[in-house]
Amino acid sequence: MDKQLLLIIFLSSPLLGALIAGLSGRRIGDKASMAVTTGLLFLSCALAWNTFYQVTWGSWSERFTVELLPFINVGDFQSAWSIRVDTLSAVMGIVVTTVSALVHLYSWGYMSDDPDKPRFFAYLSLFTFAMLMLVNAADFMQLFFGWEGVGLASYLLIGFWFKKPTAGAAAIKAFVVNRVGDFGFALGIMTVFWMFHTIRFETLFPLIAAKAGTTWHFAAWNFSALDLAGFFLFIGAMGKSAQFFLHTWLPDAMEGPTPVSALIHAATMVTAGVYMVCLLSPLYEYAPNARGVIILIGAVTSLFAATVGMMQNDIKRVIAYSTCSQLGYMFFAAGVGAYQSAMFHLFTHAFFKALLFLGAGSVIHAMHHEQDMRKMGGLWKYIKITFVAMTIGNIAITGLGIPFVDWGFAGFYSKDSMLGVAFAAGATQPLGYFAWVVGVFVAGLTSYYSWRLAFFTFNGHARWGHDAHDAHGHDDHASHAQVETHGEPDAGHDDHGHGHGDHKPHESPWTMLVPLIVLSIGAIASGFAFVHYFVGSGQEAFWKGAIFTGANNHVLEQSEHLPVWVGLAPLTAAILGLLVAAYVYLWREGLGAKLAARGGPLYTFFYNKWYFDELYQVVFVNGAKALGDVFWKQGDQKTIDGLGPNGVSWLMGQFGKGLGRLQTGYIYTYAFVMLIGVAGLVTFALMAWVR
Amino acid sequence: MMPSNLLQIAAPELILAIGALALLVLGAFRGNRSTLLVSILAGLVLIGAAAAAAVAPLGPIFRGGFVSDEVSRFSKVAIYLMSSVALLLGERWLNRLRAGQFEYPVLILLAALGMGMMVSAGDLISLYIGVELQSLALYVLTAFRRDDGKASEAALKYFVLGALSSGILLYGASLIYGFAGSTRFVDIAHAVHTTAAPVVLIGLVFLACGLAFKVSAAPFHMWTPDVYEGAPTPVVAFIAAAPKLAAMVLFARALLEGFPDAIDQWRQVIMTIALISMAVGALAGLVQKNLKRLLAYSSILNIGYALMALSTGTQLGLQAMLVFMVLYMIDSTGAFATLAALSRDGKPMETVGDFAGLSQERPTLAIVLTVLSLSLLGLPPLSGFWGKFYVFKAALAAGQWQIAVFGLVASVPAAFYYLRIIKTMWFDAPAGRTDTPAPDAQAVAVAAGLWSLPLVLVGLAFLDPLAALAARAFGLS
């Protein structure tokens, strides 16, 4: 078949599914909507793999763009709906469609009790379409369209259970925080357009080198123009990828159904920021200061999120902070110039993080929508497949592997690669060393919280007996300082014929297990299968110029020749983290609870997420409210309304009353006014004429 | 020199004069039983006069004291027809109050005769005679319900202040005559053309003040609210319409024929009067609770617009003034007809509060009053909008954008009081049951409403060229 047609089918089938399920879901019924969306998604997924194969090893070796329709054409501002095909978009395409297809399938089981299935599947497909638009964009405008489209879908899905007030609040929070990022993103696009008079990547990228070093004078400073553009664009990436300062929405986004968390808030949408930075590598290569900011923010995010993740008790929140932390890794890798490593980790991370989320979903499903790990324990006997899958995911994320033989699960390769390049970059960019130190430390923390999650959930004593389960949901620890993710609605579970007290955790249906198994394979194999192509010696042939590397940028090659201890450090940290977790949660079970109960200052600080929500509440929310109050009461009501409409109408009323008072009813007053009028007019007339 | 067609030229006024006298005799002999007959005959006389005016030959007669031209023809037809509407409204209304008398139609005829004289006045003498004839008839009409204290008070005020204004007018006329040595406008224009001494201009200001009283322009408007409130509603409908047009045309003729070379001087006076009228009309109307007083201020405001058109001194301005006045007359008559149609327990409804919730009980009249209010407010595409459109266009064409802007601003507070009527009718709780509306008044109101919305769009196609033709009479640019 014609490749153009294939690409169009690839891109439009999720949209078609979304339209069918969204517009006529009620008419065609739940089953049909689910079947249509899932089927179309699998079709799209197959075509994505085909594209990837063709681009990498097949006949589509040249990068190309298929233009579909004009979008906005105003002067230099030319934008078209198009499909850009290169290795970058192909890699991202398989990530998006594979995870999305599996999540669709998984949702058959997970959402089986939900009354709004067509809406859910329509949203999922809509999200996938928007994400593919973003990924295959050939200019900034379509990129922005996709960017906002996934934001919309994310908003809709976080607030899917809109009857829960917390879900609505979380959806709004995600939307608002992303607006901040999007503002920066829009500024970045404008900066680029102002500088280059084009927003098409194809025409833009060759122009960049010539503008390197251009500065703008503004308010007594000289700004490097490209750094400024890069910085603004990165603000957009920070919002979408939940980086430090703009991360607050991601943990709250766990209010959405778990499949959504797996698809949007782990594997795809949140990585859009990383993808954009890699896509714009031709720009960032000439913007060293902007890259410095990226390294710094990335490293700090990874540290911050890991410290917070250690203390959380909600199974999904732990994974959410883990995602945030891993995204930080990707950013500092991109920041040091190893976009390939960032993309590699994005790729492997999508598999194991989706696996972890779906595994967590399976646990939650088994526990009848219980998310608090303190009410779990000893589950491995009941849900063995989930247990195995989650363990595989943990091994992958903590980067365990066998050194010297150079064999391990997915994370082992990608994380090593990222830390390696960071260290290698340290020679020229001191922030590289900083990132490396932080990265190794965080690898330990990652290992600790990941295994803590596993041991807490699957091993030890069951803490979900009669006593713990009397009050279903989370009402019984409402006294905690922190608002945790609120239980998912479990309509329908009571119909199963068993009360809450005496049920046993049960393994999930096959629709949920199949995705777990497929993703487990990905988590195991995506590392060693692709390391050669993504970051190894085959990378140049693989990327085919989709990622631009500056003339002085050799971090990837240098990372191959590092001292041995550099390569061993992350693994050592990971094993240490594993041992600590095992000590606290396996061998001395109950120690963790005791430590938490003691609540040292560090614990409180981490447990409360570094008090970011509180800080933002005080500074931005209350500040904005106070400012709004001032503008409203002083500015609008008193000044504008007071002097404007209300003041003028008052004044007019006064005039009217004054004139009314003149209307005494006495003839002599009237005559007097008339004579005054005559005298006044004569005077006025004479004065006017004499002049 | 006397043209041979003297009788034809003076035919409309002759018909009115003879008709009025004959009907007076008829009434005197037959008493009040003949009221209906007299009314019908008076209506026929008015229509006959209008027809005669429409076909009257052009030219000055009586040594230039009486002029027949396109302006006078246009205005006379309008004035006589509007007078017949007032006749229709008043006769039944007074009958319902058991105050019907055969003098009413006769007085209307005499007032119409005075107005005919005014629009045809070619010198200061006929100007004064026309004004006084019309005014005396109106004074009496105001006091038509002698047993009503308010009406009597209003009539007395009207009469005394009218006398004062006549004095002012006459004083101005004497100054002008003393300067020009002639009372004819043509001779005055000639004298002013030669030398424009301040004394004649002072006389002009006095003359303008006297006429401003007749059109109820501020600051000579003080009588208006009291008279409107006190006088019988159909009489107010009459006072508010035809005499205003007559006085405006007279105003225009005196200024444009008598002082064409002093245009820069009198323009400022007229503009000042227009500005004050608009301000007073817009602002004082805000605090009125009585609908008739409110409409009085509305008429002051609208006269401000008409004077704005006049102050341009151009042909376009004159045309705008004529169109505006005709459209305003219809709106105003319609509004007063609505008031005349409505009563509660036999008493007229006059305050704004009386109209609360009218839309539920009398939807037809509520719609009519809504349309007329919106029209007076100047909402497109209602007739009031077109009137203002002509005026503003003329003002802008003459380069007087400042006054046009002021006019626009003045219409903002005015919009408030028109909208308040609408709001009261449609959104307030009903104030109680009303009597069955009088069919005749309701018919007039509905006709005015229909004119205001759809018919004006067709009617303008005829009105526009007629007014343009009339405006050409003064030979302006």
PDB file of N, CA, C and O in Angstrom, chain B residues 192-237:
ATOM      1  N   VAL B 192     -29.502  93.209   6.485  1.00  0.00           N
ATOM      2  CA  VAL B 192     -28.419  92.528   7.198  1.00  0.00           C
ATOM      3  C   VAL B 192     -27.242  92.278   6.266  1.00  0.00           C
ATOM      4  O   VAL B 192     -26.075  92.360   6.654  1.00  0.00           O
ATOM      5  N   HIS B 193     -27.577  92.015   5.025  1.00  0.00           N
ATOM      6  CA  HIS B 193     -26.516  91.768   4.048  1.00  0.00           C
ATOM      7  C   HIS B 193     -25.610  92.988   3.904  1.00  0.00           C
ATOM      8  O   HIS B 193     -24.386  92.868   3.755  1.00  0.00           O
ATOM      9  N   THR B 194     -26.229  94.176   3.974  1.00  0.00           N
ATOM     10  CA  THR B 194     -25.455  95.411   3.823  1.00  0.00           C
ATOM     11  C   THR B 194     -24.601  95.659   5.064  1.00  0.00           C
ATOM     12  O   THR B 194     -23.383  95.747   4.975  1.00  0.00           O
ATOM     13  N   THR B 195     -25.235  95.760   6.217  1.00  0.00           N
ATOM     14  CA  THR B 195     -24.486  95.931   7.468  1.00  0.00           C
ATOM     15  C   THR B 195     -25.150  95.090   8.549  1.00  0.00           C
ATOM     16  O   THR B 195     -26.355  95.165   8.742  1.00  0.00           O
ATOM     17  N   ALA B 196     -24.333  94.332   9.250  1.00  0.00           N
ATOM     18  CA  ALA B 196     -24.867  93.522  10.342  1.00  0.00           C
ATOM     19  C   ALA B 196     -24.480  94.161  11.664  1.00  0.00           C
ATOM     20  O   ALA B 196     -23.476  93.822  12.265  1.00  0.00           O
ATOM     21  N   ALA B 197     -25.292  95.144  12.084  1.00  0.00           N
ATOM     22  CA  ALA B 197     -24.991  95.826  13.339  1.00  0.00           C
ATOM     23  C   ALA B 197     -25.405  94.954  14.509  1.00  0.00           C
ATOM     24  O   ALA B 197     -26.330  94.150  14.387  1.00  0.00           O
ATOM     25  N   PRO B 198     -24.737  95.097  15.658  1.00  0.00           N
ATOM     26  CA  PRO B 198     -25.083  94.263  16.811  1.00  0.00           C
ATOM     27  C   PRO B 198     -26.540  94.408  17.207  1.00  0.00           C
ATOM     28  O   PRO B 198     -27.148  93.440  17.661  1.00  0.00           O
ATOM     29  N   VAL B 199     -27.130  95.582  16.996  1.00  0.00           N
ATOM     30  CA  VAL B 199     -28.481  95.769  17.486  1.00  0.00           C
ATOM     31  C   VAL B 199     -29.461  94.807  16.827  1.00  0.00           C
ATOM     32  O   VAL B 199     -30.325  94.226  17.466  1.00  0.00           O
ATOM     33  N   VAL B 200     -29.279  94.595  15.533  1.00  0.00           N
ATOM     34  CA  VAL B 200     -30.191  93.679  14.858  1.00  0.00           C
ATOM     35  C   VAL B 200     -29.941  92.256  15.322  1.00  0.00           C
ATOM     36  O   VAL B 200     -30.855  91.435  15.396  1.00  0.00           O
ATOM     37  N   LEU B 201     -28.718  92.002  15.665  1.00  0.00           N
ATOM     38  CA  LEU B 201     -28.416  90.650  16.132  1.00  0.00           C
ATOM     39  C   LEU B 201     -28.997  90.408  17.526  1.00  0.00           C
ATOM     40  O   LEU B 201     -29.449  89.303  17.828  1.00  0.00           O
ATOM     41  N   ILE B 202     -28.986  91.462  18.350  1.00  0.00           N
ATOM     42  CA  ILE B 202     -29.640  91.325  19.652  1.00  0.00           C
ATOM     43  C   ILE B 202     -31.128  91.066  19.454  1.00  0.00           C
ATOM     44  O   ILE B 202     -31.742  90.219  20.107  1.00  0.00           O
ATOM     45  N   GLY B 203     -31.690  91.789  18.497  1.00  0.00           N
ATOM     46  CA  GLY B 203     -33.089  91.551  18.161  1.00  0.00           C
ATOM     47  C   GLY B 203     -33.291  90.115  17.726  1.00  0.00           C
ATOM     48  O   GLY B 203     -34.271  89.459  18.113  1.00  0.00           O
ATOM     49  N   LEU B 204     -32.365  89.605  16.970  1.00  0.00           N
ATOM     50  CA  LEU B 204     -32.451  88.214  16.514  1.00  0.00           C
ATOM     51  C   LEU B 204     -32.451  87.249  17.689  1.00  0.00           C
ATOM     52  O   LEU B 204     -33.228  86.284  17.718  1.00  0.00           O
ATOM     53  N   VAL B 205     -31.584  87.530  18.674  1.00  0.00           N
ATOM     54  CA  VAL B 205     -31.528  86.639  19.843  1.00  0.00           C
ATOM     55  C   VAL B 205     -32.871  86.650  20.565  1.00  0.00           C
ATOM     56  O   VAL B 205     -33.388  85.594  20.948  1.00  0.00           O
ATOM     57  N   PHE B 206     -33.440  87.857  20.731  1.00  0.00           N
ATOM     58  CA  PHE B 206     -34.742  87.929  21.400  1.00  0.00           C
ATOM     59  C   PHE B 206     -35.798  87.155  20.623  1.00  0.00           C
ATOM     60  O   PHE B 206     -36.601  86.414  21.191  1.00  0.00           O
ATOM     61  N   LEU B 207     -35.786  87.325  19.311  1.00  0.00           N
ATOM     62  CA  LEU B 207     -36.731  86.605  18.467  1.00  0.00           C
ATOM     63  C   LEU B 207     -36.561  85.103  18.646  1.00  0.00           C
ATOM     64  O   LEU B 207     -37.528  84.342  18.803  1.00  0.00           O
ATOM     65  N   ALA B 208     -35.285  84.677  18.648  1.00  0.00           N
ATOM     66  CA  ALA B 208     -35.003  83.250  18.792  1.00  0.00           C
ATOM     67  C   ALA B 208     -35.496  82.749  20.148  1.00  0.00           C
ATOM     68  O   ALA B 208     -36.034  81.637  20.248  1.00  0.00           O
ATOM     69  N   CYS B 209     -35.319  83.566  21.191  1.00  0.00           N
ATOM     70  CA  CYS B 209     -35.775  83.141  22.513  1.00  0.00           C
ATOM     71  C   CYS B 209     -37.293  82.968  22.525  1.00  0.00           C
ATOM     72  O   CYS B 209     -37.819  81.995  23.100  1.00  0.00           O
ATOM     73  N   GLY B 210     -37.995  83.907  21.877  1.00  0.00           N
ATOM     74  CA  GLY B 210     -39.441  83.798  21.824  1.00  0.00           C
ATOM     75  C   GLY B 210     -39.864  82.528  21.113  1.00  0.00           C
ATOM     76  O   GLY B 210     -40.779  81.817  21.556  1.00  0.00           O
ATOM     77  N   LEU B 211     -39.209  82.226  20.010  1.00  0.00           N
ATOM     78  CA  LEU B 211     -39.571  81.012  19.270  1.00  0.00           C
ATOM     79  C   LEU B 211     -39.156  79.758  20.026  1.00  0.00           C
ATOM     80  O   LEU B 211     -39.844  78.739  19.965  1.00  0.00           O
ATOM     81  N   ALA B 212     -38.026  79.850  20.737  1.00  0.00           N
ATOM     82  CA  ALA B 212     -37.569  78.694  21.513  1.00  0.00           C
ATOM     83  C   ALA B 212     -38.611  78.309  22.551  1.00  0.00           C
ATOM     84  O   ALA B 212     -38.793  77.128  22.869  1.00  0.00           O
ATOM     85  N   PHE B 213     -39.310  79.306  23.064  1.00  0.00           N
ATOM     86  CA  PHE B 213     -40.385  78.992  24.010  1.00  0.00           C
ATOM     87  C   PHE B 213     -41.444  78.131  23.342  1.00  0.00           C
ATOM     88  O   PHE B 213     -41.947  77.170  23.918  1.00  0.00           O
ATOM     89  N   LYS B 214     -41.773  78.501  22.096  1.00  0.00           N
ATOM     90  CA  LYS B 214     -42.843  77.770  21.403  1.00  0.00           C
ATOM     91  C   LYS B 214     -42.446  76.321  21.116  1.00  0.00           C
ATOM     92  O   LYS B 214     -43.307  75.436  21.085  1.00  0.00           O
ATOM     93  N   VAL B 215     -41.172  76.096  20.851  1.00  0.00           N
ATOM     94  CA  VAL B 215     -40.754  74.704  20.602  1.00  0.00           C
ATOM     95  C   VAL B 215     -40.342  74.013  21.900  1.00  0.00           C
ATOM     96  O   VAL B 215     -39.860  72.887  21.871  1.00  0.00           O
ATOM     97  N   SER B 216     -40.486  74.719  23.015  1.00  0.00           N
ATOM     98  CA  SER B 216     -40.107  74.207  24.341  1.00  0.00           C
ATOM     99  C   SER B 216     -38.655  73.757  24.385  1.00  0.00           C
ATOM    100  O   SER B 216     -38.334  72.646  24.820  1.00  0.00           O
ATOM    101  N   ALA B 217     -37.773  74.647  23.896  1.00  0.00           N
ATOM    102  CA  ALA B 217     -36.352  74.367  24.016  1.00  0.00           C
ATOM    103  C   ALA B 217     -35.838  74.991  25.303  1.00  0.00           C
ATOM    104  O   ALA B 217     -36.310  76.036  25.722  1.00  0.00           O
ATOM    105  N   ALA B 218     -34.875  74.312  25.925  1.00  0.00           N
ATOM    106  CA  ALA B 218     -34.304  74.841  27.166  1.00  0.00           C
ATOM    107  C   ALA B 218     -33.454  76.068  26.842  1.00  0.00           C
ATOM    108  O   ALA B 218     -32.832  76.100  25.784  1.00  0.00           O
ATOM    109  N   PRO B 219     -33.347  77.049  27.688  1.00  0.00           N
ATOM    110  CA  PRO B 219     -33.966  77.181  29.018  1.00  0.00           C
ATOM    111  C   PRO B 219     -35.334  77.839  28.993  1.00  0.00           C
ATOM    112  O   PRO B 219     -35.687  78.528  29.929  1.00  0.00           O
ATOM    113  N   PHE B 220     -36.083  77.671  27.926  1.00  0.00           N
ATOM    114  CA  PHE B 220     -37.435  78.256  27.860  1.00  0.00           C
ATOM    115  C   PHE B 220     -38.484  77.150  27.918  1.00  0.00           C
ATOM    116  O   PHE B 220     -39.569  77.241  27.395  1.00  0.00           O
ATOM    117  N   HIS B 221     -38.092  76.068  28.577  1.00  0.00           N
ATOM    118  CA  HIS B 221     -38.899  74.856  28.561  1.00  0.00           C
ATOM    119  C   HIS B 221     -39.730  74.711  29.818  1.00  0.00           C
ATOM    120  O   HIS B 221     -40.479  73.744  29.939  1.00  0.00           O
ATOM    121  N   MET B 222     -39.558  75.622  30.761  1.00  0.00           N
ATOM    122  CA  MET B 222     -40.071  75.370  32.105  1.00  0.00           C
ATOM    123  C   MET B 222     -41.562  75.046  32.134  1.00  0.00           C
ATOM    124  O   MET B 222     -42.027  74.292  32.984  1.00  0.00           O
ATOM    125  N   TRP B 223     -42.307  75.629  31.218  1.00  0.00           N
ATOM    126  CA  TRP B 223     -43.745  75.367  31.200  1.00  0.00           C
ATOM    127  C   TRP B 223     -44.077  73.934  30.798  1.00  0.00           C
ATOM    128  O   TRP B 223     -45.110  73.388  31.187  1.00  0.00           O
ATOM    129  N   THR B 224     -43.193  73.314  30.017  1.00  0.00           N
ATOM    130  CA  THR B 224     -43.542  72.067  29.339  1.00  0.00           C
ATOM    131  C   THR B 224     -43.986  70.959  30.283  1.00  0.00           C
ATOM    132  O   THR B 224     -45.086  70.415  30.108  1.00  0.00           O
ATOM    133  N   PRO B 225     -43.155  70.568  31.287  1.00  0.00           N
ATOM    134  CA  PRO B 225     -43.585  69.440  32.122  1.00  0.00           C
ATOM    135  C   PRO B 225     -44.907  69.719  32.822  1.00  0.00           C
ATOM    136  O   PRO B 225     -45.774  68.838  32.885  1.00  0.00           O
ATOM    137  N   ASP B 226     -45.088  70.938  33.327  1.00  0.00           N
ATOM    138  CA  ASP B 226     -46.319  71.234  34.062  1.00  0.00           C
ATOM    139  C   ASP B 226     -47.535  71.171  33.156  1.00  0.00           C
ATOM    140  O   ASP B 226     -48.583  70.617  33.518  1.00  0.00           O
ATOM    141  N   VAL B 227     -47.378  71.724  31.949  1.00  0.00           N
ATOM    142  CA  VAL B 227     -48.509  71.719  31.030  1.00  0.00           C
ATOM    143  C   VAL B 227     -48.819  70.300  30.560  1.00  0.00           C
ATOM    144  O   VAL B 227     -49.971  69.883  30.518  1.00  0.00           O
ATOM    145  N   TYR B 228     -47.784  69.553  30.284  1.00  0.00           N
ATOM    146  CA  TYR B 228     -48.010  68.178  29.818  1.00  0.00           C
ATOM    147  C   TYR B 228     -48.706  67.367  30.891  1.00  0.00           C
ATOM    148  O   TYR B 228     -49.563  66.549  30.630  1.00  0.00           O
ATOM    149  N   GLU B 229     -48.298  67.612  32.140  1.00  0.00           N
ATOM    150  CA  GLU B 229     -48.881  66.833  33.211  1.00  0.00           C
ATOM    151  C   GLU B 229     -50.334  67.235  33.449  1.00  0.00           C
ATOM    152  O   GLU B 229     -51.195  66.377  33.684  1.00  0.00           O
ATOM    153  N   GLY B 230     -50.587  68.546  33.372  1.00  0.00           N
ATOM    154  CA  GLY B 230     -51.913  69.033  33.741  1.00  0.00           C
ATOM    155  C   GLY B 230     -52.940  68.904  32.637  1.00  0.00           C
ATOM    156  O   GLY B 230     -54.099  68.607  32.890  1.00  0.00           O
ATOM    157  N   ALA B 231     -52.548  69.101  31.409  1.00  0.00           N
ATOM    158  CA  ALA B 231     -53.505  69.165  30.319  1.00  0.00           C
ATOM    159  C   ALA B 231     -54.085  67.790  30.022  1.00  0.00           C
ATOM    160  O   ALA B 231     -53.467  66.769  30.331  1.00  0.00           O
ATOM    161  N   PRO B 232     -55.279  67.740  29.441  1.00  0.00           N
ATOM    162  CA  PRO B 232     -55.855  66.450  29.026  1.00  0.00           C
ATOM    163  C   PRO B 232     -54.905  65.744  28.060  1.00  0.00           C
ATOM    164  O   PRO B 232     -54.304  66.388  27.200  1.00  0.00           O
ATOM    165  N   THR B 233     -54.821  64.437  28.205  1.00  0.00           N
ATOM    166  CA  THR B 233     -53.826  63.685  27.435  1.00  0.00           C
ATOM    167  C   THR B 233     -53.926  63.915  25.915  1.00  0.00           C
ATOM    168  O   THR B 233     -52.901  64.128  25.269  1.00  0.00           O
ATOM    169  N   PRO B 234     -55.122  63.888  25.308  1.00  0.00           N
ATOM    170  CA  PRO B 234     -55.176  64.109  23.855  1.00  0.00           C
ATOM    171  C   PRO B 234     -54.681  65.509  23.470  1.00  0.00           C
ATOM    172  O   PRO B 234     -54.054  65.678  22.422  1.00  0.00           O
ATOM    173  N   VAL B 235     -54.954  66.482  24.348  1.00  0.00           N
ATOM    174  CA  VAL B 235     -54.464  67.826  24.076  1.00  0.00           C
ATOM    175  C   VAL B 235     -52.935  67.841  24.089  1.00  0.00           C
ATOM    176  O   VAL B 235     -52.293  68.475  23.259  1.00  0.00           O
ATOM    177  N   VAL B 236     -52.364  67.089  25.065  1.00  0.00           N
ATOM    178  CA  VAL B 236     -50.903  67.011  25.117  1.00  0.00           C
ATOM    179  C   VAL B 236     -50.376  66.366  23.841  1.00  0.00           C
ATOM    180  O   VAL B 236     -49.374  66.803  23.273  1.00  0.00           O
ATOM    181  N   ALA B 237     -51.072  65.293  23.427  1.00  0.00           N
ATOM    182  CA  ALA B 237     -50.650  64.643  22.190  1.00  0.00           C
ATOM    183  C   ALA B 237     -50.617  65.658  21.056  1.00  0.00           C
ATOM    184  O   ALA B 237     -49.710  65.649  20.208  1.00  0.00           O
TER     185      ALA B 237
END
